[in-house]
CSV table of C-alpha atoms (C1' of nucleotides) in Angstrom, one decimal:
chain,number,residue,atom,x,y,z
A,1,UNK,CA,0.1,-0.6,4.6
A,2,UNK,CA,-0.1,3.1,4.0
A,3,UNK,CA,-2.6,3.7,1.4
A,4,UNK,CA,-4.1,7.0,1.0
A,5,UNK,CA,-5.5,8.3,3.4
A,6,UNK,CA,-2.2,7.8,5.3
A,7,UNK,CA,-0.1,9.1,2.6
A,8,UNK,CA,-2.8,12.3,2.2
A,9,UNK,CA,-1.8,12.3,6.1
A,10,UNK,CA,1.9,12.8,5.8
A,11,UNK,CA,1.7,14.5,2.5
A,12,UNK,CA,-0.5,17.9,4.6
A,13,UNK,CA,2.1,17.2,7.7
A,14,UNK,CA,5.4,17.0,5.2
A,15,UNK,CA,4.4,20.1,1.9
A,16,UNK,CA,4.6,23.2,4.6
A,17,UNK,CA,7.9,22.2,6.2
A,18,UNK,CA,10.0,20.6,2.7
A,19,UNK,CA,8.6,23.4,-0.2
A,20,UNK,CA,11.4,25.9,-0.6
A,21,UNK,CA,14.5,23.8,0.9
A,22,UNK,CA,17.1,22.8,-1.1
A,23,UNK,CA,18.9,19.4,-0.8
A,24,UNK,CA,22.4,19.7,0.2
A,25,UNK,CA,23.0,15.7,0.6
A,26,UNK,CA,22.0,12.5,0.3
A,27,UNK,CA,22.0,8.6,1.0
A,28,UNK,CA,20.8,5.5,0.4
A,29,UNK,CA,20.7,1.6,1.3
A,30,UNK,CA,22.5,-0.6,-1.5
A,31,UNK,CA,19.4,-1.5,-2.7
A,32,UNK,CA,18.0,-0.1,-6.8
A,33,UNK,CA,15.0,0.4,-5.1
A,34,UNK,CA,16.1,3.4,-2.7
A,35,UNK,CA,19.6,4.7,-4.8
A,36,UNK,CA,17.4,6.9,-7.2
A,37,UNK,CA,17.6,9.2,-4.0
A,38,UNK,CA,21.1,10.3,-4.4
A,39,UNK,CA,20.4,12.0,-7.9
A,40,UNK,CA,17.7,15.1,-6.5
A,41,UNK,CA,21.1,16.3,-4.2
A,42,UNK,CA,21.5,20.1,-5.8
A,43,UNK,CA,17.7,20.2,-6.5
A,44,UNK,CA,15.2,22.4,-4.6
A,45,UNK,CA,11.9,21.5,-3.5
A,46,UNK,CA,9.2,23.4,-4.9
A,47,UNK,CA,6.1,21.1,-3.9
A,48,UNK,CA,4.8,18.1,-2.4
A,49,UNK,CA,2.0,16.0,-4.3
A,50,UNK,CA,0.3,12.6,-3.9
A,51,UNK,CA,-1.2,10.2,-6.6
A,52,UNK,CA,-3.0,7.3,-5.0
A,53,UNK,CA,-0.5,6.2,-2.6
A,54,UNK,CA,2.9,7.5,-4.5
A,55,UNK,CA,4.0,11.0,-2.6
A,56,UNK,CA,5.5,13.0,-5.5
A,57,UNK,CA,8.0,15.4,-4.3
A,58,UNK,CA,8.5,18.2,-7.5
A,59,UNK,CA,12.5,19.4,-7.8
A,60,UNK,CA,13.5,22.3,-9.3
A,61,UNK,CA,17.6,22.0,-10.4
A,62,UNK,CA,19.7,22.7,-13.0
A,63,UNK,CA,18.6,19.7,-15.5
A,64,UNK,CA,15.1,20.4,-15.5
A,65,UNK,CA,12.4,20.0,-13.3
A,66,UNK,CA,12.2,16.3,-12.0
A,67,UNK,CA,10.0,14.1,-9.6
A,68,UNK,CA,11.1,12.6,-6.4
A,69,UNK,CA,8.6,10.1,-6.2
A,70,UNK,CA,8.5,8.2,-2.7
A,71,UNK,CA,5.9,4.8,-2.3
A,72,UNK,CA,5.8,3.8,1.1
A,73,UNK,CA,5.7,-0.2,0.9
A,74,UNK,CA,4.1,-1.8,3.7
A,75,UNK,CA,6.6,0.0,6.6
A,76,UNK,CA,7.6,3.3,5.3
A,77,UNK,CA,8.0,5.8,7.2
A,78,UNK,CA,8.9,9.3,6.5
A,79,UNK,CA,9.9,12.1,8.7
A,80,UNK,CA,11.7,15.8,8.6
A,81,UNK,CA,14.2,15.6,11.7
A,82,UNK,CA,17.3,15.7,12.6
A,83,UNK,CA,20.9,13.8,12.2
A,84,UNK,CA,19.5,11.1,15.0
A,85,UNK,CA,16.9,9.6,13.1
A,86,UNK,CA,20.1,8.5,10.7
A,87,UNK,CA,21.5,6.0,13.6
A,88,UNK,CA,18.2,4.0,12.9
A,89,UNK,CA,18.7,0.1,11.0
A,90,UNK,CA,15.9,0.6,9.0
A,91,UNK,CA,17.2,4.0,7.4
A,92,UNK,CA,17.2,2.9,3.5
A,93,UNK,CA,17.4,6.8,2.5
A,94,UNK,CA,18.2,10.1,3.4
A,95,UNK,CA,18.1,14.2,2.4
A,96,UNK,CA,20.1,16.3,4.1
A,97,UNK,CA,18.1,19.9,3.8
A,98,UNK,CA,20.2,23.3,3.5
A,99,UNK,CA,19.1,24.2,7.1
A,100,UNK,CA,20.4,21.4,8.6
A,101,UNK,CA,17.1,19.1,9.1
A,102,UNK,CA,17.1,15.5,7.7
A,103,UNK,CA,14.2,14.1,5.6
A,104,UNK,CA,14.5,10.1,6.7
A,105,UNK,CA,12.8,7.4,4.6
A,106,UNK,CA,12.8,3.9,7.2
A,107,UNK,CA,11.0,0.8,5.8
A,108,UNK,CA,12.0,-2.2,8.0
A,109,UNK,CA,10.3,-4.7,4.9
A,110,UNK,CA,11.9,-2.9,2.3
A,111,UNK,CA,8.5,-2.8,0.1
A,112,UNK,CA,8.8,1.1,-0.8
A,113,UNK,CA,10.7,2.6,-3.3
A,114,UNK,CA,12.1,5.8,-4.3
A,115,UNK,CA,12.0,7.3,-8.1
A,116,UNK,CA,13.9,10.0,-9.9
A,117,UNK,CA,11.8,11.3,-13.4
A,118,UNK,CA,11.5,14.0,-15.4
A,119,UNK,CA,8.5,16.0,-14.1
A,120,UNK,CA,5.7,14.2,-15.1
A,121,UNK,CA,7.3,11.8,-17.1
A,122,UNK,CA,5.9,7.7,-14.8
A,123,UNK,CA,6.2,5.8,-17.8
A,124,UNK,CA,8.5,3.8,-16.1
A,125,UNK,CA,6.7,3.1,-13.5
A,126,UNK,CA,3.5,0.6,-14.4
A,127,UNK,CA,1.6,1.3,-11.9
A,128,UNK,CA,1.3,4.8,-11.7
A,129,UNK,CA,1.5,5.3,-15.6
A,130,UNK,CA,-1.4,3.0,-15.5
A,131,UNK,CA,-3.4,4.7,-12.0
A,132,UNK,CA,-7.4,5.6,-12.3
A,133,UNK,CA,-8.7,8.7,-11.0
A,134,UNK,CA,-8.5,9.8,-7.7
A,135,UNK,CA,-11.4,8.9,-5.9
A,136,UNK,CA,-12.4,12.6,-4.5
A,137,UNK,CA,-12.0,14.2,-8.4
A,138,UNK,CA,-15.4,14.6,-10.3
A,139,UNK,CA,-13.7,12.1,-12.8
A,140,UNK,CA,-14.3,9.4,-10.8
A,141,UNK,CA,-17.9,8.5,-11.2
A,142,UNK,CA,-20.5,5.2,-10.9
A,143,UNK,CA,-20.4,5.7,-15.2
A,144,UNK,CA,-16.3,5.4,-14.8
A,145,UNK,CA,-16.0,2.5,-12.3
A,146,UNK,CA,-18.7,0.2,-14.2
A,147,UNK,CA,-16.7,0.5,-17.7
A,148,UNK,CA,-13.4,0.6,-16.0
A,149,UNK,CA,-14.7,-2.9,-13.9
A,150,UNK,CA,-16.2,-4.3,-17.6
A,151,UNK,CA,-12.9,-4.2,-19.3
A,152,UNK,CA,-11.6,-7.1,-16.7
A,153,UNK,CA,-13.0,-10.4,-15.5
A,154,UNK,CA,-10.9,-10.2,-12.5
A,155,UNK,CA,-12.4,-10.1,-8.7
A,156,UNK,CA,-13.5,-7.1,-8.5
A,157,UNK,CA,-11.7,-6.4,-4.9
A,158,UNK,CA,-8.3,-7.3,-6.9
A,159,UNK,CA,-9.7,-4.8,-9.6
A,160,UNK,CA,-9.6,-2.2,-7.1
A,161,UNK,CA,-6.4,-3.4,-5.7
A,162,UNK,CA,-5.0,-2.9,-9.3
A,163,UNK,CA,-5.3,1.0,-8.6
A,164,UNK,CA,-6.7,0.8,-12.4
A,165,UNK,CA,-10.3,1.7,-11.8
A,166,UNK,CA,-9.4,4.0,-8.9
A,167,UNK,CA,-6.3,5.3,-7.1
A,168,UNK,CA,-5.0,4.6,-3.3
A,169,UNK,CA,-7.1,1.9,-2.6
A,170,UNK,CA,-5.4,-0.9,-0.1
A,171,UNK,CA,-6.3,-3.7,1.8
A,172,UNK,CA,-7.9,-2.5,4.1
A,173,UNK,CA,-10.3,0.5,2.6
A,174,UNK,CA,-11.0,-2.3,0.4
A,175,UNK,CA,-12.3,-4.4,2.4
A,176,UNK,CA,-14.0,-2.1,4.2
A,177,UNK,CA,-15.9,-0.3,0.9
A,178,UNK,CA,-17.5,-3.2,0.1
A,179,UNK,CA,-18.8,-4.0,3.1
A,180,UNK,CA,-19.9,-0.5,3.0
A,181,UNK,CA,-21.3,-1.5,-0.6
A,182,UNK,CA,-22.8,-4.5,0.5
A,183,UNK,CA,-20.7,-6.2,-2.4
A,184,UNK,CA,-19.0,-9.4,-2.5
A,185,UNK,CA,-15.5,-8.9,-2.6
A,186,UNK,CA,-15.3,-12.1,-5.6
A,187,UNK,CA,-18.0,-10.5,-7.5
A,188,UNK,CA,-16.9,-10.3,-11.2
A,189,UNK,CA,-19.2,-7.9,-12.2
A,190,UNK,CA,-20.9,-4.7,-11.3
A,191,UNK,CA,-23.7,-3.4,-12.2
A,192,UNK,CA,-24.6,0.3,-12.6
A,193,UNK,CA,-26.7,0.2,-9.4
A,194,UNK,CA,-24.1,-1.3,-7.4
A,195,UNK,CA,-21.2,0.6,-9.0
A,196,UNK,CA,-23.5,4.0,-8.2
A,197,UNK,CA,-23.4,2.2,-4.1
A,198,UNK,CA,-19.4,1.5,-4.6
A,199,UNK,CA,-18.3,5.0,-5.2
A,200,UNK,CA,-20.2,6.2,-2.2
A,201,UNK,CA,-18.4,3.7,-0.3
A,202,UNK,CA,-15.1,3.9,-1.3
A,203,UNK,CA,-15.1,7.8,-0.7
A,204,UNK,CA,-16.7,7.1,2.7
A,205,UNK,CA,-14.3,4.2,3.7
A,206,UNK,CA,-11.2,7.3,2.8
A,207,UNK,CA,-12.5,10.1,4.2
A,208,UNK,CA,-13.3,8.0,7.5
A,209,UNK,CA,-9.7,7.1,7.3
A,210,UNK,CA,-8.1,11.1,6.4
A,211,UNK,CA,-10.7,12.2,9.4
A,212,UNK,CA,-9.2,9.8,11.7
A,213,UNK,CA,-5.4,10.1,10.9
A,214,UNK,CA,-4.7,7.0,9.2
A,215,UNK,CA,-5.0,3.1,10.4
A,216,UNK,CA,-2.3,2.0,12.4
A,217,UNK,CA,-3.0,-1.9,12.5
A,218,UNK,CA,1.0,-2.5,12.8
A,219,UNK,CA,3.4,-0.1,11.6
A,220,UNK,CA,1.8,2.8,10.4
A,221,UNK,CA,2.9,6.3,12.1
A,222,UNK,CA,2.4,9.8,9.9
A,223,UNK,CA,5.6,12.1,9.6
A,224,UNK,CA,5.5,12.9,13.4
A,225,UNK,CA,6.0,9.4,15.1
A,226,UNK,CA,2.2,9.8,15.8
A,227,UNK,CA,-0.3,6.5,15.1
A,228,UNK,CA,-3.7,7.3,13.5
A,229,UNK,CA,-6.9,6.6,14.9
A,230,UNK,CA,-9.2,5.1,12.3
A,231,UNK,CA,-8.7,1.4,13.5
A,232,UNK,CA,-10.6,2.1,15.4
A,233,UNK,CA,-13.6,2.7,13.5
A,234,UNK,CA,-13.1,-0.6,10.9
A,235,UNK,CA,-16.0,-1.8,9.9
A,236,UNK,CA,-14.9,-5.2,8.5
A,237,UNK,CA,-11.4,-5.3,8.6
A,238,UNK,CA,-9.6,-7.2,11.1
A,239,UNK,CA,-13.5,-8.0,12.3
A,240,UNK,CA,-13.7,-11.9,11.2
A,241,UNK,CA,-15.3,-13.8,13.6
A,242,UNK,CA,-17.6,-11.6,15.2
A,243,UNK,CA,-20.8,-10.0,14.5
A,244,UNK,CA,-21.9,-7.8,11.0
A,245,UNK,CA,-22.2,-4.6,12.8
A,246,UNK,CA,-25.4,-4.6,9.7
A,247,UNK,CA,-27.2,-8.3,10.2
A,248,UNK,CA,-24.8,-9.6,12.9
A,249,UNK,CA,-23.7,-12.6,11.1
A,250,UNK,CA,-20.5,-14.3,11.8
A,251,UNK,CA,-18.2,-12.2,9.7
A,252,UNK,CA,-15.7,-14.3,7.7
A,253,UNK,CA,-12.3,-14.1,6.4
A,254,UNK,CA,-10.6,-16.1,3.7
A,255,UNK,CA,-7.7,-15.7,0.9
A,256,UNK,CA,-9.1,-14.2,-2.1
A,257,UNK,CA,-6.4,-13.8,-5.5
A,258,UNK,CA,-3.6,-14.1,-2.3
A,259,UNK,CA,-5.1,-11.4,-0.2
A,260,UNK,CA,-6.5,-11.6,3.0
A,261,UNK,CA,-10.0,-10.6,2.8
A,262,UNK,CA,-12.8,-10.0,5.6
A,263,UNK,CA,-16.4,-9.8,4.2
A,264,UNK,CA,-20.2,-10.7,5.6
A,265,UNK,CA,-21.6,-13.9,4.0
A,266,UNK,CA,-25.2,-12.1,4.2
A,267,UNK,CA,-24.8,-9.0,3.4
A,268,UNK,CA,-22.1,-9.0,0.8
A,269,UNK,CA,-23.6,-12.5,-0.6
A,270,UNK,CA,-22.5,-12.9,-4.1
B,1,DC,C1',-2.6,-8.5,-24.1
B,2,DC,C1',-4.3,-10.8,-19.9
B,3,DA,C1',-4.9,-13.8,-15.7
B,4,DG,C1',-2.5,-15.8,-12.2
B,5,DC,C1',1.3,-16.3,-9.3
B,6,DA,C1',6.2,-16.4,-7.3
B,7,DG,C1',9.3,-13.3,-5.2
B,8,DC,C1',10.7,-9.6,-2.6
B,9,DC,C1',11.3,-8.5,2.7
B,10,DT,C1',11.5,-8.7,8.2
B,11,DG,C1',9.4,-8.3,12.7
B,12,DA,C1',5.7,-9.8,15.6
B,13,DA,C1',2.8,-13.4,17.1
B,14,DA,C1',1.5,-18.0,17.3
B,15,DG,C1',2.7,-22.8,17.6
B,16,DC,C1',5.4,-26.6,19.3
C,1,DT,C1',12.0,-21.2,27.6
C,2,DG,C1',13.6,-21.2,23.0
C,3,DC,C1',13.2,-22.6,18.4
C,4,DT,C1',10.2,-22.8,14.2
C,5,DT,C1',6.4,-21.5,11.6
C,6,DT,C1',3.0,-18.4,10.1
C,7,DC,C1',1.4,-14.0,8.9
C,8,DA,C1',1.1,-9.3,7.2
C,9,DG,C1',0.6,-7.7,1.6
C,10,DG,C1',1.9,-3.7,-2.6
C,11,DC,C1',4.0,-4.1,-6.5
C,12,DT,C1',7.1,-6.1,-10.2
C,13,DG,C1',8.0,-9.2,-13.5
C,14,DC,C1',7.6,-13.8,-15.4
C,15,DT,C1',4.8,-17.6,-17.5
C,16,DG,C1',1.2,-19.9,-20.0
DNA sequence: CCAGCAGCCTGAAAGC
DNA sequence: TGCTTTCAGGCTGCTG
């Protein structure tokens, strides 16, 4: 469950040790979803981006610049090592760098995916073609999010889900900015008061998260094998019932559009 | 075009 | 103890 906060994480850890290596080699598992890999061998990296949770690796080579674009899944894992981290069952793709190190993509669930584009060019993939703002820019305002939430009649959590109104918002941040919000997590709606309440929130729920390394709940470690620390500070997630650290009502969980979602029945009342 | 949902995946934990 | 079931859920692509 990377979203991003974690991939902001491993993005900082992975940008200073990848920019200005060339790839010399490269694997993948069987699978469509990891054998874009294979095509950036030749190319050299000349920068390591994020939008929302997609890590956007920029290659220079001799066809034109292109994007290595890496989405994490639930389990991904990506670190800059050496030839032992290929022995692992989960490997599902691999870069062998011209200095000998080995960039390692593991992702036991098989959830992530790797892309090769033309810089720039995600029209073939929906979901970033389609992503909102990211939530730090100035772009993304209370004016923004209440149109953006208007044009749908969708809950809003699976609104945010959608990445559409805003991007590299998960499960769990999600859960956790509208508790933050005090919103109802199957609220349709949003009014300009609230939507002014949810951008605070949603920027507090990430930068907790980016302060504290991540949220390992299960899987997550950042490119260094090392958990994050921001579980610990959930303020809804994972939290059903016990007490509204607000009102100390029984916090409650239930399946909302397929999603596991935590919420308080006070103070997010709908 | 949109809402809703099946399907993809496997390891850990819970249930029997 | 050991087998079975449940759960975790981001995204794609299909259906009505």
């Amino acid at each position: 469950m990377p979203e991003l906060p974690e991939v902001e994480t491993i993005r900082r850890q992975l940008r200073p040790r990848l920019v200005g290596s060339t790839i010399v080699g490269a694997g993948s598992h069987w699978s469509a979803k990891f054998t874009p890999a294979v095509e950036a061998i030749g190319d050299e990296i000349s920068e390591v981006e994020r939008r929302g949770k997609y890590l956007i690796i920029e290659m220079e080579g001799d066809d034109g610049p292109h994007d290595l674009i890496v989405h994490l899944g639930m389990t991904g894992r990506l670190a800059a090592g050496d030839a032992a981290d290929l022995a692992h069952p989960h490997l599902r793709a691999w870069w062998r760098l011209d200095d000998g190190r080995i960039l390692t993509f593991h992702d036991a669930r098989r959830f992530g995916r790797v892309h090769w584009v033309h810089r720039g060019d995600w029209s073939s993939i929906a979901t970033l073609s389609a992503i909102g703002p990211e939530p730090f820019d100035d772009s993304f305002t209370a004016e923004h999010l209440h149109r953006q939430i208007r044009l749908s009649s969708r809950h809003l959590k699976t609104q945010l889900l959608s990445q559409r109104p805003v991007a590299g918002i998960g499960n769990i941040y999600a859960d956790e900015a509208l508790w933050l919000a005090g919103i109802s997590p199957a609220a349709r709606t949003l009014s300009k008061p609230r939507a002014e309440r949810l951008v605070v929130a949603i920027r507090e729920a990430l930068q907790s998260g980016l302060d504290n390394g991540g949220t390992t709940l299960r899987d997550y470690v950042d490119s260094e094998g090392h958990s994050g620390a921001n579980q610990h500070r959930l303020h809804c997630y994972g939290r059903s019932g016990e007490p509204c650290e607000r009102c100390g009502t029984i916090m409650r969980k239930r399946e909302l559009d397929a999603r596991g979602t935590t919420w308080c029945p006070l103070c997010q009342i709908r």
